[in-house]
Coordinates of C-alpha atoms in Angstrom, one line a residue:
M1 CA 70.7 -43.9 -4.8
P2 CA 71.0 -41.6 -7.8
E3 CA 68.1 -41.6 -10.2
S4 CA 68.5 -43.5 -13.4
P5 CA 68.9 -41.2 -16.5
H6 CA 65.8 -40.7 -18.5
P7 CA 65.8 -42.7 -21.8
F8 CA 65.6 -39.4 -23.9
Q9 CA 69.0 -38.3 -22.5
T10 CA 70.4 -40.9 -24.9
L11 CA 69.4 -38.6 -27.8
T12 CA 72.7 -36.7 -28.3
P13 CA 73.4 -35.0 -31.6
S14 CA 75.6 -37.9 -32.6
F15 CA 72.9 -40.5 -31.8
I16 CA 70.3 -38.5 -33.8
M17 CA 72.5 -38.2 -36.8
D18 CA 73.4 -41.9 -36.7
A19 CA 69.7 -42.8 -36.6
V20 CA 68.9 -40.6 -39.6
E21 CA 71.9 -41.9 -41.6
S22 CA 70.8 -45.5 -40.9
Q23 CA 68.1 -44.7 -43.4
G24 CA 70.5 -43.7 -46.2
F25 CA 70.7 -39.9 -45.6
R26 CA 73.9 -38.0 -45.0
C27 CA 73.7 -35.4 -42.3
D28 CA 75.5 -32.1 -42.4
C29 CA 76.1 -32.1 -38.6
R30 CA 73.3 -29.6 -37.9
T31 CA 70.6 -30.7 -35.4
F32 CA 68.0 -28.4 -33.8
A33 CA 65.5 -29.4 -31.1
L34 CA 61.9 -28.5 -31.8
N35 CA 59.2 -27.9 -29.2
S36 CA 57.9 -31.3 -28.2
Y37 CA 57.3 -32.8 -24.8
E38 CA 55.6 -36.2 -25.4
N39 CA 58.2 -37.3 -27.9
R40 CA 61.5 -35.7 -29.0
V41 CA 61.5 -33.9 -32.4
Y42 CA 64.6 -32.5 -34.2
Q43 CA 65.3 -30.7 -37.4
V44 CA 68.3 -32.4 -39.0
G45 CA 70.4 -30.8 -41.8
I46 CA 70.9 -33.0 -44.8
D47 CA 73.9 -32.7 -47.3
E48 CA 72.7 -31.5 -50.6
G49 CA 69.0 -31.6 -49.6
Q50 CA 66.3 -30.0 -47.5
P51 CA 66.4 -30.6 -43.7
L52 CA 64.4 -33.4 -42.4
I53 CA 62.3 -33.7 -39.2
A54 CA 63.2 -36.7 -37.0
K55 CA 60.7 -37.8 -34.5
F56 CA 61.8 -40.1 -31.7
Y57 CA 58.9 -41.8 -29.9
R58 CA 58.5 -42.0 -26.2
P59 CA 59.4 -45.5 -25.1
G60 CA 56.4 -47.5 -23.9
R61 CA 53.6 -45.2 -25.0
W62 CA 52.5 -46.7 -28.3
S63 CA 53.0 -50.2 -29.7
D64 CA 54.6 -50.5 -33.2
A65 CA 51.2 -51.5 -34.6
Q66 CA 49.6 -48.3 -33.2
I67 CA 52.3 -46.1 -34.6
I68 CA 52.2 -47.8 -38.0
E69 CA 48.4 -47.4 -38.0
E70 CA 48.8 -43.6 -37.4
H71 CA 51.3 -43.5 -40.3
H72 CA 49.1 -45.4 -42.6
F73 CA 46.2 -43.0 -41.9
C74 CA 48.5 -40.0 -42.7
L75 CA 49.7 -41.6 -45.9
E76 CA 46.2 -42.5 -46.9
L77 CA 45.2 -38.8 -46.5
A78 CA 48.2 -37.7 -48.5
E79 CA 47.3 -40.0 -51.3
H80 CA 44.0 -38.2 -51.5
E81 CA 46.0 -34.9 -51.9
L82 CA 45.1 -33.6 -48.4
P83 CA 47.5 -31.1 -46.8
V84 CA 48.9 -33.4 -44.1
V85 CA 52.6 -33.8 -43.3
A86 CA 53.0 -37.6 -43.7
P87 CA 56.0 -39.7 -42.7
I88 CA 58.7 -40.6 -45.3
T89 CA 58.8 -44.2 -46.4
N90 CA 61.8 -46.2 -47.5
A91 CA 62.1 -48.4 -50.6
S92 CA 60.3 -51.2 -48.7
G93 CA 57.4 -48.9 -47.8
D94 CA 58.3 -48.8 -44.1
S95 CA 57.8 -45.5 -42.2
L96 CA 58.7 -46.6 -38.7
F97 CA 62.4 -47.2 -38.1
H98 CA 64.5 -48.6 -35.2
H99 CA 67.9 -47.5 -34.0
D100 CA 69.6 -48.7 -30.8
G101 CA 66.4 -49.2 -28.8
F102 CA 64.5 -46.2 -30.1
R103 CA 61.7 -46.0 -32.7
F104 CA 61.7 -43.0 -35.0
A105 CA 60.1 -41.6 -38.1
L106 CA 61.3 -39.0 -40.6
Y107 CA 59.2 -36.2 -42.1
P108 CA 59.7 -33.5 -44.7
R109 CA 60.1 -30.0 -43.1
Q110 CA 56.9 -27.9 -43.5
G111 CA 57.0 -24.2 -42.9
G112 CA 54.1 -22.1 -41.7
H113 CA 52.5 -20.4 -38.7
A114 CA 49.6 -21.1 -36.5
P115 CA 46.2 -20.3 -38.1
E116 CA 44.1 -17.3 -37.0
F117 CA 40.9 -18.9 -35.6
D118 CA 39.4 -15.4 -35.3
N119 CA 39.4 -15.1 -39.1
L120 CA 36.1 -16.6 -40.2
D121 CA 37.4 -17.2 -43.7
N122 CA 40.2 -19.3 -42.3
L123 CA 37.6 -21.4 -40.4
L124 CA 35.6 -22.0 -43.6
I125 CA 38.8 -23.4 -45.2
L126 CA 39.6 -25.5 -42.1
G127 CA 36.1 -26.9 -42.0
R128 CA 36.5 -28.0 -45.6
M129 CA 39.8 -29.7 -44.9
L130 CA 38.4 -31.4 -41.8
G131 CA 35.4 -32.6 -43.8
R132 CA 37.7 -34.2 -46.3
I133 CA 39.8 -35.7 -43.6
H134 CA 36.8 -37.2 -41.8
S135 CA 35.2 -38.5 -45.0
I136 CA 38.3 -40.7 -45.4
G137 CA 38.5 -41.3 -41.6
A138 CA 35.0 -42.7 -41.6
V139 CA 35.8 -45.3 -44.3
R140 CA 37.3 -47.8 -41.8
P141 CA 38.2 -47.8 -38.1
F142 CA 41.5 -47.9 -36.3
L143 CA 42.1 -51.5 -35.2
H144 CA 45.0 -50.8 -32.8
R145 CA 44.7 -47.2 -31.6
P146 CA 42.4 -46.3 -28.7
T147 CA 39.1 -44.6 -28.5
L148 CA 38.5 -41.3 -26.7
D149 CA 36.1 -42.1 -23.9
C150 CA 35.3 -41.2 -20.3
R151 CA 36.9 -44.3 -18.9
S152 CA 40.4 -43.5 -20.2
F153 CA 40.4 -39.7 -20.3
G154 CA 38.2 -39.2 -17.3
Y155 CA 38.1 -42.0 -14.7
A156 CA 41.7 -43.1 -15.2
S157 CA 43.0 -39.6 -15.0
V158 CA 41.1 -38.8 -11.8
A159 CA 42.4 -42.1 -10.2
L160 CA 46.0 -41.2 -11.0
I161 CA 45.7 -37.7 -9.6
A162 CA 43.7 -38.7 -6.5
G163 CA 46.1 -41.6 -5.7
R164 CA 49.4 -39.9 -6.0
F165 CA 49.3 -36.1 -6.5
I166 CA 46.4 -34.2 -4.9
P167 CA 47.4 -32.5 -1.6
D168 CA 45.5 -33.7 1.4
E169 CA 44.0 -30.3 2.1
Y170 CA 42.4 -30.4 -1.4
R171 CA 41.5 -34.1 -1.6
P172 CA 37.8 -33.8 -0.5
S173 CA 37.2 -30.9 -2.8
Y174 CA 38.9 -32.6 -5.8
E175 CA 37.1 -35.9 -5.3
A176 CA 33.7 -34.1 -5.0
V177 CA 34.0 -32.0 -8.1
T178 CA 35.6 -34.7 -10.2
G179 CA 32.9 -37.2 -9.1
Q180 CA 30.2 -34.7 -10.2
L181 CA 32.0 -34.0 -13.5
L182 CA 32.3 -37.7 -14.4
E183 CA 28.7 -38.3 -13.5
A184 CA 27.6 -35.3 -15.7
I185 CA 29.8 -36.4 -18.6
D186 CA 28.3 -40.0 -18.4
G187 CA 24.8 -38.4 -18.4
I188 CA 25.6 -36.3 -21.5
M189 CA 27.0 -39.3 -23.4
A190 CA 23.9 -41.3 -22.6
D191 CA 21.6 -38.4 -23.6
V192 CA 23.3 -37.9 -26.9
G193 CA 22.8 -41.6 -27.7
P194 CA 24.9 -43.9 -29.9
L195 CA 27.8 -42.0 -31.3
R196 CA 29.6 -42.4 -34.6
Y197 CA 33.3 -42.9 -33.9
I198 CA 35.7 -42.2 -36.8
R199 CA 39.4 -41.9 -37.2
T200 CA 40.3 -38.4 -36.1
H201 CA 43.4 -36.2 -35.7
G202 CA 42.5 -36.2 -32.0
D203 CA 44.5 -33.1 -31.0
C204 CA 43.5 -30.5 -33.5
H205 CA 44.7 -27.3 -31.8
S206 CA 46.5 -24.4 -33.4
G207 CA 49.9 -25.7 -32.6
N208 CA 49.2 -28.8 -34.8
I209 CA 48.2 -26.7 -37.9
L210 CA 50.7 -24.8 -40.0
W211 CA 49.2 -22.1 -42.1
R212 CA 51.0 -21.1 -45.3
D213 CA 50.0 -19.5 -48.6
G214 CA 46.4 -19.3 -47.5
A215 CA 46.0 -23.0 -46.7
P216 CA 46.4 -25.2 -43.6
H217 CA 48.8 -28.2 -43.2
F218 CA 47.9 -30.6 -40.5
V219 CA 50.8 -32.1 -38.6
D220 CA 51.5 -34.4 -35.6
F221 CA 48.8 -37.1 -35.7
D222 CA 50.4 -38.7 -32.6
D223 CA 47.1 -38.5 -30.7
A224 CA 45.0 -39.9 -33.6
R225 CA 42.2 -42.1 -32.2
M226 CA 38.6 -43.1 -32.7
A227 CA 36.4 -40.2 -31.6
P228 CA 33.3 -38.3 -32.5
A229 CA 33.9 -35.9 -35.4
V230 CA 33.4 -32.8 -33.1
Q231 CA 36.6 -33.7 -31.3
D232 CA 38.5 -32.2 -34.2
L233 CA 36.3 -29.1 -34.3
W234 CA 35.7 -27.8 -30.8
M235 CA 39.3 -26.6 -30.1
M236 CA 39.0 -24.0 -32.8
L237 CA 36.2 -22.2 -31.0
S238 CA 36.9 -19.4 -28.5
G239 CA 35.4 -16.3 -27.0
E240 CA 31.8 -15.6 -25.8
R241 CA 28.9 -17.7 -26.9
P242 CA 27.8 -15.4 -29.9
R243 CA 31.4 -15.5 -31.2
Q244 CA 31.6 -19.3 -30.9
N245 CA 28.3 -19.7 -32.7
A246 CA 29.7 -17.6 -35.6
Q247 CA 32.9 -19.6 -35.7
L248 CA 31.0 -22.9 -35.5
A249 CA 28.7 -21.8 -38.4
E250 CA 31.8 -21.2 -40.7
L251 CA 33.4 -24.5 -39.7
I252 CA 30.3 -26.5 -40.3
E253 CA 29.5 -24.8 -43.6
G254 CA 32.9 -25.8 -45.0
Y255 CA 32.8 -29.2 -43.3
S256 CA 29.4 -30.1 -44.7
E257 CA 30.6 -29.7 -48.3
F258 CA 32.5 -33.0 -47.9
C259 CA 31.1 -34.8 -44.9
D260 CA 27.8 -34.9 -43.0
F261 CA 27.9 -33.4 -39.5
Q262 CA 25.6 -34.7 -36.8
P263 CA 24.3 -31.7 -34.9
R264 CA 23.6 -33.7 -31.7
E265 CA 27.4 -33.9 -31.3
L266 CA 27.4 -30.3 -30.3
R267 CA 26.1 -31.5 -26.9
L268 CA 29.5 -33.2 -26.5
I269 CA 31.7 -30.1 -26.7
E270 CA 31.8 -29.1 -23.0
A271 CA 32.0 -32.8 -22.0
L272 CA 35.1 -33.2 -24.3
R273 CA 36.6 -30.0 -22.9
A274 CA 36.1 -31.4 -19.3
L275 CA 37.8 -34.7 -20.3
R276 CA 40.7 -32.8 -21.8
M277 CA 41.2 -30.8 -18.6
L278 CA 41.2 -34.0 -16.5
H279 CA 43.5 -35.8 -19.0
Y280 CA 46.0 -32.8 -19.2
S281 CA 46.7 -32.9 -15.5
A282 CA 47.1 -36.6 -15.5
W283 CA 49.4 -36.4 -18.5
L284 CA 51.7 -33.9 -16.7
A285 CA 51.6 -36.1 -13.6
S286 CA 52.4 -39.3 -15.6
R287 CA 55.4 -37.6 -17.3
W288 CA 56.9 -36.0 -14.1
T289 CA 59.9 -38.2 -14.1
D290 CA 61.0 -36.8 -17.5
P291 CA 63.4 -34.0 -16.6
I292 CA 61.9 -31.7 -19.3
F293 CA 58.5 -31.6 -17.5
P294 CA 59.5 -30.1 -14.1
S295 CA 61.7 -27.5 -15.8
T296 CA 59.0 -26.6 -18.4
F297 CA 55.9 -26.8 -16.2
P298 CA 57.3 -25.7 -12.8
W299 CA 53.8 -24.5 -11.7
F300 CA 52.4 -28.0 -11.9
N301 CA 51.8 -30.0 -8.7
T302 CA 52.0 -26.9 -6.4
V303 CA 49.4 -26.2 -3.8
R304 CA 48.4 -23.1 -5.8
Y305 CA 47.9 -25.1 -9.0
W306 CA 45.5 -27.6 -7.4
G307 CA 43.5 -24.8 -5.8
E308 CA 43.1 -23.1 -9.2
Q309 CA 42.4 -26.4 -10.9
I310 CA 39.5 -27.2 -8.6
I311 CA 38.0 -23.8 -9.3
Q312 CA 38.3 -24.4 -13.1
L313 CA 36.7 -27.8 -12.7
R314 CA 33.8 -26.3 -10.8
E315 CA 33.4 -23.7 -13.6
Q316 CA 33.5 -26.5 -16.2
L317 CA 30.9 -28.4 -14.2
A318 CA 28.6 -25.3 -14.5
A319 CA 29.4 -25.1 -18.3
L320 CA 28.1 -28.7 -18.7
A321 CA 24.7 -27.6 -17.6
E322 CA 24.5 -24.8 -20.2
P323 CA 22.6 -25.3 -23.5
P324 CA 24.9 -26.5 -26.3
L325 CA 26.0 -24.2 -29.1
E326 CA 23.6 -24.0 -32.0
L327 CA 23.8 -24.0 -35.8
P328 CA 22.0 -21.3 -37.7

């Protein structure tokens, strides 16, 4: 039997323009697909106006309540004059729209380029902005969006891969190293003690920050969730340990101007990195029926990939045993 078409194949230029025009805009027939895999995102030309960004949500991933909660967080940050790209609301205050079975949101177009994390001055600015974001994120919790934890990012990811994807020749090695990783992560979490979970961006890498005119603009809060504050900081660190310590010092100096940072969270950095590694493989696996994934990530789910993945997980297991980064 032929495979059923993926839902995103419905998103033709005509469909996209009809959806945007359902919110009172008039399109000029120009649509341009932007890089996005989890959802589908398009730049849409508007008659007598600036282009808009239309984001169509992956069916079944988030509930309406979870998406609206993300939008409200962005709008709350924007109300405090923070540089986030928040969704456009209609006259009724709605930001999540529906069109022929799809949910979508509209955003203003924001120009910029990825920030240079090697520039310590940039990190000081980013730290200040994240401190302001987290000071607001700590005011109240998410009620509908999930929490970043070892159960969902770790155990569930390993179960998916081990059950359906890992080649038989690598199964013993994969199960051994992931079992050790999960045990080590659980131990670190227990050693750190009770954590303060706040509303975070959740996926704060360079691709989700647009730098323009000497300032960052934070975009794509699609992975926003309750997490320790350090989740939004550690992805900006790179290089050898002395370099990371210097980067961290700048981030925290700026961050601490607006929000208190708990140094014990530094112990979580490598644990969070390990969870991201596990979750990333599971994310690719869970999206493999979406045609864009096999064509974009052809190296995934090959024998070579799993061999290299096991080596990387073993290296990460060793990193978990290293002393955490330190503040000056």
